[in-house]
XYZ file of C-alpha atoms in Angstrom:
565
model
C 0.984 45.388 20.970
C 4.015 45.111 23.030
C 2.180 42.553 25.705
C 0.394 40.761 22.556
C 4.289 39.742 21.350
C 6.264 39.784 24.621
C 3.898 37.617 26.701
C 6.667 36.882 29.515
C 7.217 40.348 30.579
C 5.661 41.801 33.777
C 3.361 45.060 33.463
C 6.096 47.330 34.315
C 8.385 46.028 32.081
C 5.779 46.502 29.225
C 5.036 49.770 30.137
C 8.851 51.069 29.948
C 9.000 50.231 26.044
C 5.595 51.701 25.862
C 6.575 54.233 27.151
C 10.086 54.345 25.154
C 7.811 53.593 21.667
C 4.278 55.892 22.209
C 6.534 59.375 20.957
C 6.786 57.612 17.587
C 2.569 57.125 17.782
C 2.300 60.869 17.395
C 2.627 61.457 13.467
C 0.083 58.631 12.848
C -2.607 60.023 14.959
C -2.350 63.513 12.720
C -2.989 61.402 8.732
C -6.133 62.242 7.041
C -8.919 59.912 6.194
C -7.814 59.743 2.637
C -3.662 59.192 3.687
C -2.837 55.561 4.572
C -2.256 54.737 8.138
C -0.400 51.116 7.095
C 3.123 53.070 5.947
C 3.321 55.185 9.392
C 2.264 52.247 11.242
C 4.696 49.845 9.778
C 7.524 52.178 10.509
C 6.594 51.853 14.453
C 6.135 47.783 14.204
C 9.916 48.026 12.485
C 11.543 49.993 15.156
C 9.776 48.063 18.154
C 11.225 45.022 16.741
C 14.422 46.646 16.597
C 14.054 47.844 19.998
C 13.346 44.154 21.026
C 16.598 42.547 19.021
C 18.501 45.782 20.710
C 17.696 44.661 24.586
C 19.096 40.746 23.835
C 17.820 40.072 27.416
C 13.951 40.800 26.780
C 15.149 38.432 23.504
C 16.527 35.598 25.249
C 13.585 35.713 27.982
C 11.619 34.844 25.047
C 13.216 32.703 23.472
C 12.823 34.246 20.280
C 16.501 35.627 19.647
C 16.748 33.407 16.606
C 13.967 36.273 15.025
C 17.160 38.915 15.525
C 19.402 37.393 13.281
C 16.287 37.957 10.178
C 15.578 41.053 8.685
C 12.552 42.619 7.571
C 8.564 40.817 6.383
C 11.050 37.447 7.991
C 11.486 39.010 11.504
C 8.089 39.510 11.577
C 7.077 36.372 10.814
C 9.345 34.746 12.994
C 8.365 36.566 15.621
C 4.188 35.919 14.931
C 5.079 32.143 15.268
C 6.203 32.475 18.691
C 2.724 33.528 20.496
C 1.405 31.567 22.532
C -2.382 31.541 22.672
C -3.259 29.487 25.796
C -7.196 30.753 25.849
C -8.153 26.625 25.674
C -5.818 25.862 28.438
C -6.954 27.727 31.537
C -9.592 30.559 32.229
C -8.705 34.030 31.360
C -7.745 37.049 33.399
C -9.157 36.331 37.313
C -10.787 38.819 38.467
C -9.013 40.336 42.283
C -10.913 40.715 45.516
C -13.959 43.056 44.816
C -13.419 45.021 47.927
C -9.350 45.484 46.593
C -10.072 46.136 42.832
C -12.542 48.855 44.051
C -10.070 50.625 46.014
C -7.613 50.280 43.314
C -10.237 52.026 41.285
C -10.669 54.329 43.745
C -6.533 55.339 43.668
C -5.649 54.815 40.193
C -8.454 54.468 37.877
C -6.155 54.267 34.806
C -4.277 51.367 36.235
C -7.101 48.982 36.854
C -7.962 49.859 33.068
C -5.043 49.452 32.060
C -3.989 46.086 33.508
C -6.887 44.870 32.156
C -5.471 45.219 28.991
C -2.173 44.262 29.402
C -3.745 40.893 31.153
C -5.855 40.204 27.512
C -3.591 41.048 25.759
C -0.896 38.628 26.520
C -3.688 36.095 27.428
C -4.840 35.999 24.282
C -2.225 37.344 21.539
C -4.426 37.412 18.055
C -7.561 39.304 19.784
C -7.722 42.460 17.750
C -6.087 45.387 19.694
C -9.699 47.653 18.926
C -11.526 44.678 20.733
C -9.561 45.133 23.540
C -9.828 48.318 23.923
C -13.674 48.044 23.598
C -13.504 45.379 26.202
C -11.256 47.390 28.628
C -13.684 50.349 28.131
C -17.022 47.769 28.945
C -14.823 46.355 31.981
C -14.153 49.774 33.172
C -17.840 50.759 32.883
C -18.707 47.866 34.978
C -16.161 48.114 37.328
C -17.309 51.359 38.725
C -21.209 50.217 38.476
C -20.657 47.160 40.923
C -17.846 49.153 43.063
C -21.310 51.195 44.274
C -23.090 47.745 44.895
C -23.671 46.867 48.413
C -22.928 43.014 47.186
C -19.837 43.852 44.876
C -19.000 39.874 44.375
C -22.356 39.403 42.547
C -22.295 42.100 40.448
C -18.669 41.431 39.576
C -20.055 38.004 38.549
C -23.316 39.406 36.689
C -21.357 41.954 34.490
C -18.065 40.442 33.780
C -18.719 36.889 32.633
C -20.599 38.012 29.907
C -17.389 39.859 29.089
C -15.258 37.032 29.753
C -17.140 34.649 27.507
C -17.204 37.628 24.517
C -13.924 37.941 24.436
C -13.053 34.186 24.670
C -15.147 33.632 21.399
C -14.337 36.421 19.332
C -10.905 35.779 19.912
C -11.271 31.890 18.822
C -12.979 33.739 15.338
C -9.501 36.390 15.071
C -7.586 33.668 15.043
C -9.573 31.462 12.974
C -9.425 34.323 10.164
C -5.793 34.817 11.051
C -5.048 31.287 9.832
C -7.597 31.766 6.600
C -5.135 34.303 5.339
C -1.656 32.515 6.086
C -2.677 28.917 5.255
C -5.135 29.798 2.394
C -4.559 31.796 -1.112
C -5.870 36.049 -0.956
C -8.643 34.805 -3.173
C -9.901 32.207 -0.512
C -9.740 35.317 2.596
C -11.416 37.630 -0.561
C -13.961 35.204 -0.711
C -14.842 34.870 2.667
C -14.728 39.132 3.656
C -17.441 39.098 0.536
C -19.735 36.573 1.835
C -19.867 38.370 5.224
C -20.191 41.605 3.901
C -22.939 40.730 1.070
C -24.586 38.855 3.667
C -24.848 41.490 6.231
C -24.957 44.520 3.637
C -27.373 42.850 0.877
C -28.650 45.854 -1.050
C -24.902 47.776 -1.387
C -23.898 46.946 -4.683
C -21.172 44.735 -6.016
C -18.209 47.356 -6.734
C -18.463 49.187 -3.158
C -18.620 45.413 -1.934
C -15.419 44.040 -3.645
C -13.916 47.753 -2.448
C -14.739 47.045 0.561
C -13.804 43.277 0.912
C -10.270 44.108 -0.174
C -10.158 46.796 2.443
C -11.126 44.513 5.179
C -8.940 41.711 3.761
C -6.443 44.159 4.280
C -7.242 45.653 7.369
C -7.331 41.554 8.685
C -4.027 40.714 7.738
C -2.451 43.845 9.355
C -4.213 42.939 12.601
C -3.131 39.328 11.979
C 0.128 40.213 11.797
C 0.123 42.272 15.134
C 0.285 45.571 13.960
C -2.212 46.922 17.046
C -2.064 50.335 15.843
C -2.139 50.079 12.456
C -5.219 47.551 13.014
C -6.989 50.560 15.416
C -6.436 52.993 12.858
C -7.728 50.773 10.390
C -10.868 49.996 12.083
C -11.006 53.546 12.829
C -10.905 54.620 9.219
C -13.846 52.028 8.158
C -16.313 52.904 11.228
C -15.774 56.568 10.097
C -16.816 55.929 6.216
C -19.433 53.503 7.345
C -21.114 55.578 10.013
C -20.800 59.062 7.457
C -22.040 57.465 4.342
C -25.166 59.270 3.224
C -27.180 56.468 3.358
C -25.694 53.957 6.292
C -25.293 50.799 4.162
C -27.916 48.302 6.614
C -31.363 49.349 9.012
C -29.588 47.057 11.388
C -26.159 49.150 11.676
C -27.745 52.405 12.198
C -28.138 52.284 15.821
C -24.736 50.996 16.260
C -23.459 54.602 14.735
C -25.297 56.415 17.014
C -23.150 54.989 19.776
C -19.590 56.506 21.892
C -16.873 55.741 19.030
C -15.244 52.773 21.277
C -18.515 50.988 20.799
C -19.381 51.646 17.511
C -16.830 48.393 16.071
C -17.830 45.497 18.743
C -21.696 46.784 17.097
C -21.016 46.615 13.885
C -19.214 43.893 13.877
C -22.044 41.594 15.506
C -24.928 43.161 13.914
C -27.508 41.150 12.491
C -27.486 41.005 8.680
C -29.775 43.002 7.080
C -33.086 41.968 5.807
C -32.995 40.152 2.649
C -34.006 42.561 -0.486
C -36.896 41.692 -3.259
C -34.611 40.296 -5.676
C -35.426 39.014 -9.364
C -33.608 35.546 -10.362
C -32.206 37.194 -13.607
C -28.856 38.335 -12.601
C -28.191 34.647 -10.532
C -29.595 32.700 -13.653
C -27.421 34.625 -15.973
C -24.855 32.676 -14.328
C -26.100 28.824 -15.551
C -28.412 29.870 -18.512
C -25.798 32.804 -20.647
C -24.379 31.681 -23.710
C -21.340 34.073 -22.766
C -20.552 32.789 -19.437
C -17.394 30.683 -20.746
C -16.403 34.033 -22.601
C -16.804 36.276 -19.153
C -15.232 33.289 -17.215
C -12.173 33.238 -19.502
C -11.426 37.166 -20.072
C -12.440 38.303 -16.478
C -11.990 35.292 -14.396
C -11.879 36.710 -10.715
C -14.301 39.148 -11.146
C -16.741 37.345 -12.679
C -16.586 34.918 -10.040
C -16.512 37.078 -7.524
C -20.089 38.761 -8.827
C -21.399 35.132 -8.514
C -20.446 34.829 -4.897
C -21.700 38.111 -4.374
C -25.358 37.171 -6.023
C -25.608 34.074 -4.589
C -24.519 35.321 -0.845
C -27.186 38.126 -1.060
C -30.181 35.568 -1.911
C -28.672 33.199 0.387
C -27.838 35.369 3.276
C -29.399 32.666 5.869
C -26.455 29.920 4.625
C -23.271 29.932 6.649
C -20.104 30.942 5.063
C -18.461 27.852 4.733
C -21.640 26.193 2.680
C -21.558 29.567 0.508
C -18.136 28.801 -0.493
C -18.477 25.224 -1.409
C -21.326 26.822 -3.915
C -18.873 29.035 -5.448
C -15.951 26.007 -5.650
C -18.593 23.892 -7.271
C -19.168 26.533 -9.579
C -15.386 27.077 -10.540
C -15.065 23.592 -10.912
C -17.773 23.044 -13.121
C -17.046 26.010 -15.337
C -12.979 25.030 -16.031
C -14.864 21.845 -17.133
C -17.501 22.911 -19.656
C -15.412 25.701 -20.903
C -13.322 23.106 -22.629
C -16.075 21.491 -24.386
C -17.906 22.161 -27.479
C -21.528 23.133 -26.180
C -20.592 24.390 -22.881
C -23.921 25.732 -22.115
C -25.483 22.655 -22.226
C -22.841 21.238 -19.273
C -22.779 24.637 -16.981
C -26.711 24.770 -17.225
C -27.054 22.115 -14.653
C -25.238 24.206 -12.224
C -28.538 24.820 -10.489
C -29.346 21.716 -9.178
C -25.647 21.130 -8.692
C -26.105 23.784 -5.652
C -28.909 22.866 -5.109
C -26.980 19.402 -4.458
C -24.210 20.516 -1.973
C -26.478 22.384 0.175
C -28.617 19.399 0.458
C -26.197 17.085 1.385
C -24.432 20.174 3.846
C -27.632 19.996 5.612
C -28.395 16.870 5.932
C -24.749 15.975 7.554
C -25.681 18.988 9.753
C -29.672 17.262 10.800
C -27.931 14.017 11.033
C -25.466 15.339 14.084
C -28.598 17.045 15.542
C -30.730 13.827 15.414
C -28.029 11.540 17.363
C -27.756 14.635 19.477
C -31.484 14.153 20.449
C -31.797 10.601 20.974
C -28.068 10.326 23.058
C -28.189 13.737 25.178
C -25.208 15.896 25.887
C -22.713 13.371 27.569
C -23.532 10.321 25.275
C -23.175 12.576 22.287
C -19.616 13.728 23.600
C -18.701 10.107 24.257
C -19.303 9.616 20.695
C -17.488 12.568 19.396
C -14.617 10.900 21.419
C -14.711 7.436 19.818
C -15.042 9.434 16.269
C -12.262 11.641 16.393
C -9.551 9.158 18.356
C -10.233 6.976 15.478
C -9.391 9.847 13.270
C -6.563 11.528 14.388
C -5.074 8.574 17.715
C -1.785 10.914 17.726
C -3.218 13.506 19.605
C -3.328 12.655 23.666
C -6.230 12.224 25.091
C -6.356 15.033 27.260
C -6.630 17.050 23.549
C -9.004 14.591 22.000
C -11.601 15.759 25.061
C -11.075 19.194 24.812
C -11.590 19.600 21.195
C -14.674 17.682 21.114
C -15.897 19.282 24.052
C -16.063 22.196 21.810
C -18.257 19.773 19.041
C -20.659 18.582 21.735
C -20.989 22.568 23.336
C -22.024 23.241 19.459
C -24.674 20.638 19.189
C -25.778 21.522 22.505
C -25.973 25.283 21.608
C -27.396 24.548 17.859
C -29.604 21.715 17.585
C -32.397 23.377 19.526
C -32.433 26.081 17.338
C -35.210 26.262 14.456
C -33.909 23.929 10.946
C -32.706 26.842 9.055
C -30.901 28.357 12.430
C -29.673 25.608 13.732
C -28.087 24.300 9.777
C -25.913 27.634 9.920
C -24.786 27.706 13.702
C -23.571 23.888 12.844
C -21.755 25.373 10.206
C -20.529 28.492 11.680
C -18.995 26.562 15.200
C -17.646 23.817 13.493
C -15.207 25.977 11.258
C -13.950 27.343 14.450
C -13.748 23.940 16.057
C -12.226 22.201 12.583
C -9.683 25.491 12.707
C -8.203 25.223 15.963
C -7.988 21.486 15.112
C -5.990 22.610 11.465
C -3.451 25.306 13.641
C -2.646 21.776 16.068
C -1.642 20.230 13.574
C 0.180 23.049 12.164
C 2.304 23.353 14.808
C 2.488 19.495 15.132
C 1.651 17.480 12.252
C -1.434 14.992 13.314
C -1.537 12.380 10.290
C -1.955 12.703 6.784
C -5.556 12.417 6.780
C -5.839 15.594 9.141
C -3.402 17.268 7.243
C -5.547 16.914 3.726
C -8.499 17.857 5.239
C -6.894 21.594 6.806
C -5.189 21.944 3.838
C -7.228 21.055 0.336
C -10.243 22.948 0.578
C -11.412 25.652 3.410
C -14.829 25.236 1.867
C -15.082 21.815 1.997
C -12.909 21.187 5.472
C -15.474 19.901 7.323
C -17.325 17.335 4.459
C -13.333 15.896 4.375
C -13.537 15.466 8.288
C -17.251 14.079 8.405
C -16.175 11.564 6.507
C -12.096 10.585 7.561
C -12.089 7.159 9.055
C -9.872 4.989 11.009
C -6.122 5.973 10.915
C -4.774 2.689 9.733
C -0.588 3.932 9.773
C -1.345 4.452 13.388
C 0.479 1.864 15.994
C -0.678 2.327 19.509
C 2.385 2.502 22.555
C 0.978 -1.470 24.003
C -0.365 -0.206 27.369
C -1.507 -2.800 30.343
C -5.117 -1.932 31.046
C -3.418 -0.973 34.836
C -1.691 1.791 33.153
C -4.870 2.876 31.075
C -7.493 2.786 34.060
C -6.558 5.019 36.962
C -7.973 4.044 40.120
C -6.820 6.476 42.695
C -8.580 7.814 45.974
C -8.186 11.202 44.635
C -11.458 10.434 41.912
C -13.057 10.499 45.297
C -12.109 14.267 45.719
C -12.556 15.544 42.045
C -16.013 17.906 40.930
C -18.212 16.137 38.900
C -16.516 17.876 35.247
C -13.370 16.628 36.715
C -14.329 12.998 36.988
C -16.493 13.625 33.147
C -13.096 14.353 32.173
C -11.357 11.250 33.368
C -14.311 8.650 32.506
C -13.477 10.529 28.666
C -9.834 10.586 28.665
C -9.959 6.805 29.857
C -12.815 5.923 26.627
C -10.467 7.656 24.211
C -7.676 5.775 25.398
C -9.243 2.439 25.110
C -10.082 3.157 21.482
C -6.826 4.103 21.122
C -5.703 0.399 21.555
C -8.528 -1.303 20.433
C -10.117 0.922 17.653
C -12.460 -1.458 15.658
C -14.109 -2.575 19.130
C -17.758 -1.840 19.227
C -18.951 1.347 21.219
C -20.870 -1.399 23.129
C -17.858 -2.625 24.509
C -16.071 0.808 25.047
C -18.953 1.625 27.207
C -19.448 -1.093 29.386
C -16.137 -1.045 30.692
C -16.423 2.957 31.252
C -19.908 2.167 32.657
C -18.510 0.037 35.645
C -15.913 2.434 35.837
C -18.066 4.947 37.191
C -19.980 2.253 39.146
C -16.400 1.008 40.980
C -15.509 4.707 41.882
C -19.560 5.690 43.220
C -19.001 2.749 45.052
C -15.578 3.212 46.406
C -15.737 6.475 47.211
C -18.671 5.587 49.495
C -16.739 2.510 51.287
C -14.993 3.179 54.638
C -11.591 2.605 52.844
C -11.778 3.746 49.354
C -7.942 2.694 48.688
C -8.505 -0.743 49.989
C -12.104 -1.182 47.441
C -10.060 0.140 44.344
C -7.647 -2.419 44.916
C -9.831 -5.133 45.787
C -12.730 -4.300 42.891
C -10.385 -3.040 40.554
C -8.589 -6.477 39.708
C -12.304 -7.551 38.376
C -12.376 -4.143 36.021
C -8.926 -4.570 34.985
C -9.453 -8.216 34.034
C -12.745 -6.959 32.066
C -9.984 -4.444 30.323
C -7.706 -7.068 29.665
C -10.256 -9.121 27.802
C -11.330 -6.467 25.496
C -7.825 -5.529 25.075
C -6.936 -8.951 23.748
C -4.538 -9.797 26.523
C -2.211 -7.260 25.975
């Protein structure tokens, strides 16, 4: 908690306010199941803030002494917007020597744990503090497995990349969730614990569902909001009713129970959903073909449309989230219109096909992308992502515009192999992570208007709204000389092969920058020779003296397509 929110300080100094704070852990640890672990938790997260406002130097150091002068939910909030979550920028914690980690292992096996988690936890501020404690416990485990390898440096490699990449995801889908609940209403982050819940835990019925969803809802925005313990507590208290129910509520979370209690979380949590139950179509129908929907809908609104979702998420449990909820808005929509009119049945009992509609059309956006995947291949297909989205949102700088459509092409690569119905909800599943870190940019930077209605109108619907932005016609390029757009240094002769993928891109998106109705055609050729001038250079006795000299003929090539500018 401390590291999550004071990112600057070094491991010592976090462990003196630890260390100043952990007394007032004590009367938490001792609540019953049935007691809640939120009031005693919140007391802590109010005196550590305190105790930060009280110490104006660890303030000023980060820049957040502004937060002092605000009292209570306001402090926190201020404080929240200050973390910096760097995880796209650089690669997370480096692992030390082998040969020196083991001996530190070997000395102090609760400091190599331990920095471990104080290097997460700053590195990436909205991972849930039970994750990283999980993590920390699979690090140590592997830690002292490779320290008794004779070739420590490959076993370091073999067991903690997987770790490395875990982490780096399921902290991309914390945050993601973290923005659901601040920029959305409760009923959208409802919505969305329901879906995952029905889908994974199909035959629990509705009421210990919606129980449940709120719960987790809950449990999300205390995590969200940095509350480590009250979020391990939390977590605590759920894997505790799960695992104890009489009848564990899914055949595919039954041998995550029987696992150490650090474990049992990470396992539930990325469980497969359960099989899909023998349903009958009654209780969905009831929902297009009852003469008292428009009665239900008006005297019980949310819960009636909350038993839809539910219904429609457990027969539909191989859709992705995002194309559940744009079922259920289509459905709200279409209800507050026949409800008004006089045979309402007749207007909500084409609902059917209306779903039938929207998934359609989701998937064929979705086969589409993995078509043009096929016939361009994995660079192509990035190249076009590039020319897309620097049409769509120019403000960003191109160094962005790469990285975020790296992510894109890394989901079409990862996806589009997959089976039709597989590969339709890993689309869908990637690109609301994607689409979201795209939505908090422009949060803390407003993009354009057009990037800004399609975070903000409709989480269901976010990516339809970006499939289909176009050219940002307010936008008015800086007028750059095609010298100051194409580098040609003798350092492209030095850079690894991603290195130079990343220039050829960051050039392509700054061409269509200037000249964005140009044809892709014409983008291309000129970063075609491009990476035929530098092969070539790079191979010739002087490489400075061939830039200049077959650079002119490049630039002029530029120029042209540039319009003379």
């Amino acid at each position: 908690m401390v590291a999550q929110f004071l990112q600057k300080l070094t491991y010592e100094e976090v462990q003196t306010i630890v260390e100043e704070l952990v007394d007032l852990t004590d009367k938490c640890k001792i609540l019953k199941l049935h007691e809640s672990w939120s009031e005693c938790a919140h007391q802590l997260m109010t005196t550590f803030l305190e105790h930060i406002c009280n110490n104006q130097g660890k303030a000023e150091r980060q820049e957040f002494s502004d937060c002092c002068n605000i009292n209570n939910k306001a402090r926190l909030k201020c404080f929240l917007l200050y973390k910096k979550d760097d995880a796209d920028d650089s690669d997370a914690f480096q692992i030390p020597n082998p040969e020196q980690i083991c001996e530190m292992d070997k000395e102090n096996q609760v400091s190599v744990k331990e920095r471990y988690i104080y290097e997460m936890s700053r590195k990436y501020p909205f991972l849930y503090g039970p994750t990283i404690l999980t993590m920390s416990a699979c690090y140590e485990t592997a830690i002292q497995s490779c320290c008794q390898e004779e070739n420590k440096t490959e076993c370091f490699q073999m067991k903690l990349e997987p770790i490395r990449k875990y982490i780096r995801e399921i902290s991309w889908r914390h945050h993601h969730l973290c923005e659901i609940g601040t920029k959305f209403n409760h009923k959208v982050a409802k919505a969305v614990e329901l879906v995952l819940l029905t889908k994974k835990q199909p035959k629990t019925n509705f009421s210990e569902i919606a129980r449940l969803a709120v719960y987790i809802k809950n449990l999300h925005q205390t995590c969200c909001e940095g509350d480590v313990v009250a979020c391990v507590l939390g977590r605590s208290q759920l894997m505790n009713y799960t695992c104890s129910s009489q009848s564990i509520p899914s055949s595919k979370i039954a041998p995550c129970c029987a696992l150490p209690v650090p474990f049992q979380g990470e396992c539930i949590i990325n469980s497969e959903n359960d099989d899909k139950p023998d349903l009958p179509s009654l209780p969905l129908s009831r929902f297009t073909e009852d003469r008292f929907v428009c009665k239900q809908f008006s005297d019980k609104q949310d819960d009636f449309l909350q038993e839809f979702l539910y219904e429609y998420s457990r027969r539909h449990s191989e859709l992705a989230v995002p194309v559940i909820l744009r079922v259920d808005t289509v459905y709200q929509n279409l209800l507050a219109k026949c409800c008004k009119l006089e045979n309402p049945l007749e207007c909500y009992s084409h609902g059917k096909e209306m779903f039938q509609r929207v998934i359609r059309e989701s998937h064929e956006r979705v086969k589409n992308d993995c078509d043009l995947h096929e016939k361009l291949g994995d660079a192509y297909f990035h190249d076009r992502l590039i020319i897309l989205y620097t049409k769509k949102a120019p403000q960003l700088s191109a160094q962005e515009l790469v990285m975020f459509t790296k992510n894109m092409a890394a989901a079409a690569t990862k996806c589009c192999p997959l089976r039709d119905e597989q590969q339709f909800a890993c689309m869908e599943d990637l690109a609301k992570l994607t689409l979201g870190a795209l939505c908090r940019r422009h949060e803390a930077e407003p993009i354009n208007a057009g990037v800004g209605h399609c975070c903000d109108d409709s989480y269901a619907f976010r990516k339809p709204c970006f499939d289909d932005l176009q050219v940002d016609g307010t936008y008015i390029s800086p007028p750059l000389s095609c010298d100051q757009v194409i580098s040609l240094k003798e350092n492209l002769c030095k850079a690894q092969e991603e290195e130079f993928q990343t220039e050829k891109q960051k050039l392509l998106s700054n061409l269509v920058k200037q000249k964005p109705y140009a044809t892709e055609m014409q983008f291309q050729s000129i970063i075609a020779d491009f990476a035929h001038l530098v092969e070539k250079c790079c191979q010739a006795e002087t490489s400075e003296m061939c830039f200049r000299e077959e650079g002119s003929k490049l630039i002029e090539k530029c120029q042209s397509l540039l319009g003379g500018k």
